[in-house]
């Protein structure tokens, strides 16, 4: 499940939280995903912002996104698995490593 992109309904959202049903990337490790009823996700947006917690992912056959997008690691949340909708696609190993590197940087400070 990790590194896969799913449709997820993020409502209800409050304030600056990303809203609506949108593509989201599962970032929690499969060891957790296989034993818990929740997963950690990061929403995906088409809007580019010049902040280091937004990681670009490419629109291609693997991701199945319609256009290049950005994983918003500054908007990580834990959701119940019942919120998970249809599978869209998955990210590349290179994109996965870049996301892991940013997460390490975020939480080491």
mmCIF file of C-alpha atoms in Angstrom:
data_model
loop_
_atom_site.group_PDB
_atom_site.id
_atom_site.type_symbol
_atom_site.label_atom_id
_atom_site.label_comp_id
_atom_site.label_asym_id
_atom_site.label_seq_id
_atom_site.Cartn_x
_atom_site.Cartn_y
_atom_site.Cartn_z
ATOM 1 C CA UNK A 1 0.000 0.000 0.000
ATOM 2 C CA UNK A 2 2.929 2.361 0.657
ATOM 3 C CA UNK A 3 3.848 4.575 -2.312
ATOM 4 C CA UNK A 4 0.431 4.049 -3.884
ATOM 5 C CA UNK A 5 -1.908 6.877 -4.828
ATOM 6 C CA UNK A 6 -5.603 6.600 -3.932
ATOM 7 C CA UNK A 7 -8.654 8.836 -4.126
ATOM 8 C CA UNK A 8 -9.403 9.952 -0.552
ATOM 9 C CA UNK A 9 -12.177 12.198 0.754
ATOM 10 C CA UNK A 10 -10.519 14.703 3.099
ATOM 11 C CA UNK A 11 -13.801 16.224 4.306
ATOM 12 C CA UNK A 12 -14.555 17.506 6.816
ATOM 13 C CA UNK A 13 -11.595 19.861 6.708
ATOM 14 C CA UNK A 14 -10.954 22.886 8.893
ATOM 15 C CA UNK A 15 -9.066 26.089 8.110
ATOM 16 C CA UNK A 16 -5.938 25.577 6.017
ATOM 17 C CA UNK A 17 -6.296 21.775 5.789
ATOM 18 C CA UNK A 18 -6.512 20.460 2.226
ATOM 19 C CA UNK A 19 -10.090 19.774 1.310
ATOM 20 C CA UNK A 20 -12.285 17.706 -1.022
ATOM 21 C CA UNK A 21 -11.745 14.296 -2.543
ATOM 22 C CA UNK A 22 -8.285 14.249 -4.064
ATOM 23 C CA UNK A 23 -5.382 11.959 -4.866
ATOM 24 C CA UNK A 24 -3.356 11.118 -1.763
ATOM 25 C CA UNK A 25 -0.155 9.149 -1.303
ATOM 26 C CA UNK A 26 0.120 6.470 1.380
ATOM 27 C CA UNK A 27 3.372 7.168 3.249
ATOM 28 C CA UNK A 28 3.110 4.812 6.228
ATOM 29 C CA UNK A 29 5.206 1.626 6.049
ATOM 30 C CA UNK A 30 3.439 -1.571 5.032
ATOM 31 C CA UNK A 31 4.342 -3.168 8.390
ATOM 32 C CA UNK A 32 1.975 -0.608 9.954
ATOM 33 C CA UNK A 33 -0.539 -0.698 7.108
ATOM 34 C CA UNK A 34 -0.907 -4.478 7.439
ATOM 35 C CA UNK A 35 -1.566 -4.435 11.185
ATOM 36 C CA UNK A 36 -3.539 -1.228 11.811
ATOM 37 C CA UNK A 37 -6.937 0.047 10.693
ATOM 38 C CA UNK A 38 -5.386 3.389 9.795
ATOM 39 C CA UNK A 39 -2.840 4.671 7.285
ATOM 40 C CA UNK A 40 -0.763 7.833 7.081
ATOM 41 C CA UNK A 41 -1.323 9.823 3.915
ATOM 42 C CA UNK A 42 -0.107 13.008 2.274
ATOM 43 C CA UNK A 43 -2.480 14.878 -0.043
ATOM 44 C CA UNK A 44 -1.467 15.591 -3.624
ATOM 45 C CA UNK A 45 -2.010 18.978 -5.256
ATOM 46 C CA UNK A 46 -1.446 20.446 -8.702
ATOM 47 C CA UNK A 47 -0.506 23.795 -7.158
ATOM 48 C CA UNK A 48 3.225 24.365 -6.986
ATOM 49 C CA UNK A 49 4.510 26.190 -3.904
ATOM 50 C CA UNK A 50 8.135 26.970 -3.294
ATOM 51 C CA UNK A 51 8.447 25.151 0.022
ATOM 52 C CA UNK A 52 10.724 22.171 0.717
ATOM 53 C CA UNK A 53 7.898 19.953 2.012
ATOM 54 C CA UNK A 54 6.281 19.725 -1.433
ATOM 55 C CA UNK A 55 7.769 16.935 -3.538
ATOM 56 C CA UNK A 56 7.105 16.836 -7.270
ATOM 57 C CA UNK A 57 5.718 13.654 -8.780
ATOM 58 C CA UNK A 58 5.409 13.141 -12.497
ATOM 59 C CA UNK A 59 2.317 12.390 -14.515
ATOM 60 C CA UNK A 60 3.124 9.101 -16.243
ATOM 61 C CA UNK A 61 1.900 5.537 -16.806
ATOM 62 C CA UNK A 62 2.841 4.520 -13.265
ATOM 63 C CA UNK A 63 1.326 7.402 -11.280
ATOM 64 C CA UNK A 64 -1.639 7.702 -13.673
ATOM 65 C CA UNK A 65 -1.915 11.368 -12.716
ATOM 66 C CA UNK A 66 -3.139 13.680 -15.475
ATOM 67 C CA UNK A 67 -0.491 16.312 -14.794
ATOM 68 C CA UNK A 68 2.676 16.737 -12.768
ATOM 69 C CA UNK A 69 1.715 17.272 -9.135
ATOM 70 C CA UNK A 70 3.129 17.769 -5.654
ATOM 71 C CA UNK A 71 2.920 15.601 -2.530
ATOM 72 C CA UNK A 72 2.157 17.951 0.375
ATOM 73 C CA UNK A 73 4.231 16.502 3.200
ATOM 74 C CA UNK A 74 3.294 19.527 5.314
ATOM 75 C CA UNK A 75 -0.308 18.192 5.284
ATOM 76 C CA UNK A 76 0.290 14.624 6.539
ATOM 77 C CA UNK A 77 -2.655 13.036 8.301
ATOM 78 C CA UNK A 78 -3.733 9.650 9.612
ATOM 79 C CA UNK A 79 -7.023 8.300 8.291
ATOM 80 C CA UNK A 80 -9.173 5.235 8.792
ATOM 81 C CA UNK A 81 -8.832 2.767 5.929
ATOM 82 C CA UNK A 82 -12.559 3.061 5.206
ATOM 83 C CA UNK A 83 -11.840 6.534 3.745
ATOM 84 C CA UNK A 84 -9.637 5.026 1.019
ATOM 85 C CA UNK A 85 -11.203 5.118 -2.421
ATOM 86 C CA UNK A 86 -10.054 3.742 -5.741
ATOM 87 C CA UNK A 87 -6.411 3.102 -6.522
ATOM 88 C CA UNK A 88 -5.016 5.620 -9.011
ATOM 89 C CA UNK A 89 -1.391 4.530 -9.414
ATOM 90 C CA UNK A 90 1.976 4.516 -7.680
ATOM 91 C CA UNK A 91 5.102 6.631 -7.506
ATOM 92 C CA UNK A 92 8.537 5.669 -8.771
ATOM 93 C CA UNK A 93 11.332 4.373 -6.511
ATOM 94 C CA UNK A 94 13.201 7.649 -7.108
ATOM 95 C CA UNK A 95 10.184 9.710 -6.013
ATOM 96 C CA UNK A 96 9.713 7.434 -3.002
ATOM 97 C CA UNK A 97 13.317 7.984 -1.932
ATOM 98 C CA UNK A 98 12.989 11.749 -2.341
ATOM 99 C CA UNK A 99 9.859 11.734 -0.171
ATOM 100 C CA UNK A 100 11.608 9.595 2.468
ATOM 101 C CA UNK A 101 14.554 11.995 2.480
ATOM 102 C CA UNK A 102 12.267 14.992 3.023
ATOM 103 C CA UNK A 103 10.422 13.198 5.838
ATOM 104 C CA UNK A 104 13.707 12.389 7.580
ATOM 105 C CA UNK A 105 14.783 16.014 7.233
ATOM 106 C CA UNK A 106 11.439 17.233 8.603
ATOM 107 C CA UNK A 107 11.514 15.060 11.698
ATOM 108 C CA UNK A 108 15.222 15.281 12.536
ATOM 109 C CA UNK A 109 15.061 18.974 13.295
#
